PDB file of C-alpha atoms and ligand atoms in Angstrom:
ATOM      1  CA  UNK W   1      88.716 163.650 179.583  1.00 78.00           C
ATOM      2  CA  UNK W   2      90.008 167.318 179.642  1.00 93.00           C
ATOM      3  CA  UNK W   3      92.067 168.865 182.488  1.00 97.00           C
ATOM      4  CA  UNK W   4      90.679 170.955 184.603  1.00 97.00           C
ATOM      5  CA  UNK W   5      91.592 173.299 187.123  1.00 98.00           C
ATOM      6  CA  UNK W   6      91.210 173.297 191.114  1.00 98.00           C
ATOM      7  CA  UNK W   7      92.739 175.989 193.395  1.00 98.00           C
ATOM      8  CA  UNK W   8      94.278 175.053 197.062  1.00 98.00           C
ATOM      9  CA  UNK W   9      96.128 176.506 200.105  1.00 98.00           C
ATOM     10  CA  UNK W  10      98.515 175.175 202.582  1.00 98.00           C
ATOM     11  CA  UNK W  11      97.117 176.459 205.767  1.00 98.00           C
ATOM     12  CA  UNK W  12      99.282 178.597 208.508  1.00 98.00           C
ATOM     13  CA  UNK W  13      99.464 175.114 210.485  1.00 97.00           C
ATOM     14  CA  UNK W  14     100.804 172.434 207.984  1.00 98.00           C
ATOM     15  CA  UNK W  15     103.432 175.358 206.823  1.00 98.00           C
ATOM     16  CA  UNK W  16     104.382 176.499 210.594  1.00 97.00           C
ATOM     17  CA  UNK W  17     104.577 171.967 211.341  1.00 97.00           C
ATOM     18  CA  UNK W  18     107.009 171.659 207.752  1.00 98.00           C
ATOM     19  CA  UNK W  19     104.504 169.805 206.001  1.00 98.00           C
ATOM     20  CA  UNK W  20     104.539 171.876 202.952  1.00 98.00           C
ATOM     21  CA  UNK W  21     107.206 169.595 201.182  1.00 98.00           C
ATOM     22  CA  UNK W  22     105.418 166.390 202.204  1.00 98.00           C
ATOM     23  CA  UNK W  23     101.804 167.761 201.373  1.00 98.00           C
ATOM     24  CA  UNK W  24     103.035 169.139 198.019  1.00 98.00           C
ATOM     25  CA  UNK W  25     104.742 165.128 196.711  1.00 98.00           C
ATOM     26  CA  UNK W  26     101.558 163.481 197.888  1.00 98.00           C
ATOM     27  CA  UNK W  27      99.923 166.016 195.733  1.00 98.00           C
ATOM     28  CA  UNK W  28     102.078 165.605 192.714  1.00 98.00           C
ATOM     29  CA  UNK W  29     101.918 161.886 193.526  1.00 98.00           C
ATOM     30  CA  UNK W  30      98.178 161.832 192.952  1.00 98.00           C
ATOM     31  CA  UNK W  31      98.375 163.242 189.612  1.00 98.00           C
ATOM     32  CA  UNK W  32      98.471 166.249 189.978  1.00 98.00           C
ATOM     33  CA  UNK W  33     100.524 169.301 188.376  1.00 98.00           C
ATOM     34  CA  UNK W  34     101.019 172.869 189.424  1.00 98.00           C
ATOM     35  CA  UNK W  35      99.829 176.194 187.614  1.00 98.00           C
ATOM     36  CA  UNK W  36     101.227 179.163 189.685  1.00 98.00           C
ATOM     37  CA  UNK W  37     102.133 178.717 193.416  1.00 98.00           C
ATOM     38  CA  UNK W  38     103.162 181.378 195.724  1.00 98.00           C
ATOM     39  CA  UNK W  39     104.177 181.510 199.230  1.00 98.00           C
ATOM     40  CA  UNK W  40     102.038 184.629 201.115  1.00 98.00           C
ATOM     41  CA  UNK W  41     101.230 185.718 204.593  1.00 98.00           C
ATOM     42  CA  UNK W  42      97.443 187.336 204.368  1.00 98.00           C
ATOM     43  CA  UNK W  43      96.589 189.902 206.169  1.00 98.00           C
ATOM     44  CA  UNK W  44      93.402 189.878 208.027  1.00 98.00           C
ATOM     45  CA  UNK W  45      91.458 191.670 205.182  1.00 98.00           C
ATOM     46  CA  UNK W  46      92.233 189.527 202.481  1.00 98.00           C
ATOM     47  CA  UNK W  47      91.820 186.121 204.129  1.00 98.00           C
ATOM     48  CA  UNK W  48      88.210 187.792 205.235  1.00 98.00           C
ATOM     49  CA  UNK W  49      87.845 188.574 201.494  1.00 98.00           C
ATOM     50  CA  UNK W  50      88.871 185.008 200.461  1.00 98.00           C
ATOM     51  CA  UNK W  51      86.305 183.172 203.129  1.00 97.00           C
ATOM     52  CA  UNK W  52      83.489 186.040 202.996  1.00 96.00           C
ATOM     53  CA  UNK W  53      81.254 183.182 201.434  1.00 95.00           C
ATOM     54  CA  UNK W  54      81.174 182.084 205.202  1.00 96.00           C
ATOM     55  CA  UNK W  55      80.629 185.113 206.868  1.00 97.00           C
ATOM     56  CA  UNK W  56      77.575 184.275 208.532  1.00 98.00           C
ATOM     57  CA  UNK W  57      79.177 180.948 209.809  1.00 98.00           C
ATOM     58  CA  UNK W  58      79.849 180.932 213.515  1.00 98.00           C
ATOM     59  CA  UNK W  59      83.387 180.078 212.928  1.00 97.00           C
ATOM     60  CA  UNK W  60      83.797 182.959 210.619  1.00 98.00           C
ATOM     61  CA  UNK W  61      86.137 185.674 212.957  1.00 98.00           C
ATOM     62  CA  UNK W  62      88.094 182.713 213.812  1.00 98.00           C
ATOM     63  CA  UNK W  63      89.110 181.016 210.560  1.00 98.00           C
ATOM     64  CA  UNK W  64      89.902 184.696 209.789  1.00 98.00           C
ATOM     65  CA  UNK W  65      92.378 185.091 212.540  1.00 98.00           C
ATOM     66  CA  UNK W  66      93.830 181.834 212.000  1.00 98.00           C
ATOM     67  CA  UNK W  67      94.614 182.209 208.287  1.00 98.00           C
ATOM     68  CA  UNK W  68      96.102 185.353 208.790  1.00 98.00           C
ATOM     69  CA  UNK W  69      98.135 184.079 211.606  1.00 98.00           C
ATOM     70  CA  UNK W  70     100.913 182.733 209.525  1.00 98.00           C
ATOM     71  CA  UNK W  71     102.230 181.894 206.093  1.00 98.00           C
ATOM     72  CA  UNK W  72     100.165 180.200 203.690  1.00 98.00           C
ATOM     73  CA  UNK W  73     100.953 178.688 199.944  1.00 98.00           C
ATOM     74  CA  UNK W  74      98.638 179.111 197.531  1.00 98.00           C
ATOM     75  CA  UNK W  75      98.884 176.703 194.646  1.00 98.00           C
ATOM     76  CA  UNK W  76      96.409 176.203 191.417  1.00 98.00           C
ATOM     77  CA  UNK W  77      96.366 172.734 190.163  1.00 98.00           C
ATOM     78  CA  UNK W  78      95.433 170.976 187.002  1.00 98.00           C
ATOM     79  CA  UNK W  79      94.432 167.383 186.251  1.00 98.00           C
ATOM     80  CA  UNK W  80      91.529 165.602 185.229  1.00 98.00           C
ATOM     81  CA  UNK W  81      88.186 166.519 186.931  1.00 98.00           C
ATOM     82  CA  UNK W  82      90.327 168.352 189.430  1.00 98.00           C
ATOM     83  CA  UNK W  83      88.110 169.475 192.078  1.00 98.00           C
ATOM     84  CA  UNK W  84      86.406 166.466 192.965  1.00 98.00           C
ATOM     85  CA  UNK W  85      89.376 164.408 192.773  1.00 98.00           C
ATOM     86  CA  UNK W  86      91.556 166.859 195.200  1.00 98.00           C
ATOM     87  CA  UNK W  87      88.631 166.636 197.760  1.00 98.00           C
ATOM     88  CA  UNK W  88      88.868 162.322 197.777  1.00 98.00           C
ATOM     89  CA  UNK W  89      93.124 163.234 197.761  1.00 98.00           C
ATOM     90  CA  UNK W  90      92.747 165.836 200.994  1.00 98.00           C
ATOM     91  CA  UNK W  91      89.285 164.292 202.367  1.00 98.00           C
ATOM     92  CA  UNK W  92      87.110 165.517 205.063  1.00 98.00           C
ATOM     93  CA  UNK W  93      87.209 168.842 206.060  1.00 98.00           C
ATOM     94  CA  UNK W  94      87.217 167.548 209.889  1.00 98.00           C
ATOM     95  CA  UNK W  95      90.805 165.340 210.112  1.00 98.00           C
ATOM     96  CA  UNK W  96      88.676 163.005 212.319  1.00 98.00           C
ATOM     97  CA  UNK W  97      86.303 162.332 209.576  1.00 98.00           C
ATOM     98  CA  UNK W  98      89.060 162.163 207.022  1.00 98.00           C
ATOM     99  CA  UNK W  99      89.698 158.652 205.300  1.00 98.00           C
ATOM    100  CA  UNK W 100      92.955 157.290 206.500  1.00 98.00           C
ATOM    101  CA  UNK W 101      96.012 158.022 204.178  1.00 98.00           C
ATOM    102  CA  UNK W 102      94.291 161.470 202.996  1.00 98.00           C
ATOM    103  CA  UNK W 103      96.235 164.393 203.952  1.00 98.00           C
ATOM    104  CA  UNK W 104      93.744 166.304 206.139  1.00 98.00           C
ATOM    105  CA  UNK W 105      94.280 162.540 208.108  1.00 98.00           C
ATOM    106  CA  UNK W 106      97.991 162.529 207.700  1.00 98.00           C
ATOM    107  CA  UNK W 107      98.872 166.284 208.331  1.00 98.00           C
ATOM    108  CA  UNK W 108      95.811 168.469 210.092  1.00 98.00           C
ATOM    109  CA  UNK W 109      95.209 169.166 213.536  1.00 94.00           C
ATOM    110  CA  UNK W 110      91.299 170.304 213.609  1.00 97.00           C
ATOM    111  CA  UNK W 111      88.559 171.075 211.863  1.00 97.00           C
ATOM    112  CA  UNK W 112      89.619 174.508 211.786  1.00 95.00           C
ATOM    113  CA  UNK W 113      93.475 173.687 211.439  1.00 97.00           C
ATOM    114  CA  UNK W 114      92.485 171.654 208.702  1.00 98.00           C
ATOM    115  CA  UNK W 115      95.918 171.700 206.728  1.00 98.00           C
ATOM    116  CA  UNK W 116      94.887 172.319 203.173  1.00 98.00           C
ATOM    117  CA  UNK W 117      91.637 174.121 201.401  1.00 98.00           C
ATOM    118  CA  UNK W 118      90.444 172.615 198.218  1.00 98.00           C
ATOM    119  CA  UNK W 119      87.963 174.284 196.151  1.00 98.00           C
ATOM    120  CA  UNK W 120      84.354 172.312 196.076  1.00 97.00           C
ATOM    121  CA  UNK W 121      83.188 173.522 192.695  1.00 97.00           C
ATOM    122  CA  UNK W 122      84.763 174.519 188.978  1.00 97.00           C
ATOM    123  CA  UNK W 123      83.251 177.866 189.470  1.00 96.00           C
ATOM    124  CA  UNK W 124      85.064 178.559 192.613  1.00 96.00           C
ATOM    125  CA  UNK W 125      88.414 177.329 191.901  1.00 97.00           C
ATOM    126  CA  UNK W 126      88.325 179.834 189.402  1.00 97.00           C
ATOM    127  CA  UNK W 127      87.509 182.663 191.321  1.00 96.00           C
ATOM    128  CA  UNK W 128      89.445 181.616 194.062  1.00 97.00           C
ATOM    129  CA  UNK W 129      92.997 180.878 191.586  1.00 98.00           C
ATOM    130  CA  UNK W 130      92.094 184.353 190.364  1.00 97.00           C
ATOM    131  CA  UNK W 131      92.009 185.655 193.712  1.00 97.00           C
ATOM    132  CA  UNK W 132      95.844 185.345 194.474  1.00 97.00           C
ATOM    133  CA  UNK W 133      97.054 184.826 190.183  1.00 97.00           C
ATOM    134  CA  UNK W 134      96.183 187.592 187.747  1.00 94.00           C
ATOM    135  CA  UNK W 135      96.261 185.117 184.979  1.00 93.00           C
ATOM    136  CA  UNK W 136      93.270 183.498 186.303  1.00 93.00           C
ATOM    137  CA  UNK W 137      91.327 186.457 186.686  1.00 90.00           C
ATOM    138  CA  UNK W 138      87.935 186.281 184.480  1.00 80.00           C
ATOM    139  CA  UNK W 139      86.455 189.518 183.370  1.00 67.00           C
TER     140      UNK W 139
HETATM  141  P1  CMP F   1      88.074 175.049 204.043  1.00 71.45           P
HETATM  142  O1  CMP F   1      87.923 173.878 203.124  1.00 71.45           O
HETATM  143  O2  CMP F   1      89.228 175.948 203.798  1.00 71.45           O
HETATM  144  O3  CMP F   1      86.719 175.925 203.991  1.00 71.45           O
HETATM  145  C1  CMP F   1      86.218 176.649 205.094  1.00 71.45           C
HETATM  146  C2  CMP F   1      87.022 176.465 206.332  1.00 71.45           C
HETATM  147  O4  CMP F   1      86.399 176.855 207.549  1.00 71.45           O
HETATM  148  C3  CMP F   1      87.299 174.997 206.526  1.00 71.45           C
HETATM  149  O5  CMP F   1      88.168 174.517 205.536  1.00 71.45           O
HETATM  150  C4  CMP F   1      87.840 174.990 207.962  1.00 71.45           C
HETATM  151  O6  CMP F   1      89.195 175.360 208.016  1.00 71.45           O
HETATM  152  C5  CMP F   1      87.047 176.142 208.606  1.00 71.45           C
HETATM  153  N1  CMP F   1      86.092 175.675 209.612  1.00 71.45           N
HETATM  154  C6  CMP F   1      86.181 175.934 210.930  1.00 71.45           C
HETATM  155  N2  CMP F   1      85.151 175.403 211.582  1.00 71.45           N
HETATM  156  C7  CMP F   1      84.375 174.779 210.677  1.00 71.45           C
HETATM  157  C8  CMP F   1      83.163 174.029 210.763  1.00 71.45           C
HETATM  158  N3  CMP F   1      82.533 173.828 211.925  1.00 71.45           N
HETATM  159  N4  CMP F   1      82.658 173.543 209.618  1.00 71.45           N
HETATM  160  C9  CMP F   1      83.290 173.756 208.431  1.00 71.45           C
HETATM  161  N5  CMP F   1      84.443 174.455 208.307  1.00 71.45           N
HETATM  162  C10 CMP F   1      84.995 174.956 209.416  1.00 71.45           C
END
């Protein structure tokens, strides 16, 4: 099977808490290896930019806020059929949902403070690694 690519972000919480080492090891430990990384506070603006898929979402002007209220890391990762396995390594977006021993279960605090993003489609890890990497900008 070929590698392919998924794109995720340490949120403002897990970095602010010091999970960032632990979260990154459980992510090389599940096969994982990194593209491009970098470590970025957003402004307001750009983490709009990044969400505006869920503008219309109640919970829009807050997830804004929050992910501009501290650093972030935004890492692309390779390995085979990337995308769906990240989602079973981080698992449910709500941390109470999450399967025990997945990180949003290990390291998140809400549904909103949910740790890590992971993208849910090829497509979009794409445009989303291209978002903060130049190199994965498609034109
Ligand atoms: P993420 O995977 O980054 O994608 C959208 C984010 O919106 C999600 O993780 C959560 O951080 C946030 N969010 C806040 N409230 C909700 C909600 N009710 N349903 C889904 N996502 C939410």
């Amino acid at each position: 099977m070929n590698k392919t690519t998924t794109f995720t972000m340490i949120k403002p919480d897990a970095v602010i808490n010091n999970y960032t080492g632990k979260i990154i090891d459980h992510v090389l430990n599940a096969g994982f290896s990194i593209q491009a990384m970098k470590y970025i506070w957003l402004t307001a603006e750009q983490a709009g930019s990044f969400y505006a898929v869920h503008a219309a979402r109640p919970f829009y002007n807050d997830l804004v806020s929050y992910m501009s209220s501290g650093p972030i890391v935004a890492i692309v990762l390779e390995k085979e059929n990337a995308v769906e396995d990240f989602r079973k390594t981080i698992g449910a977006t709500d941390p109470q949902k999450a399967e025990p021993g997945t990180i949003r279960n290990l390291y998140a605090k809400s549904i909103e403070a949910n740790a890590v993003h992971g993208s849910d489609s090829d497509e979009n890890a794409q445009i989303e690694a291209g978002f903060f990497f130049s190199q994965f900008e498609r034109f």
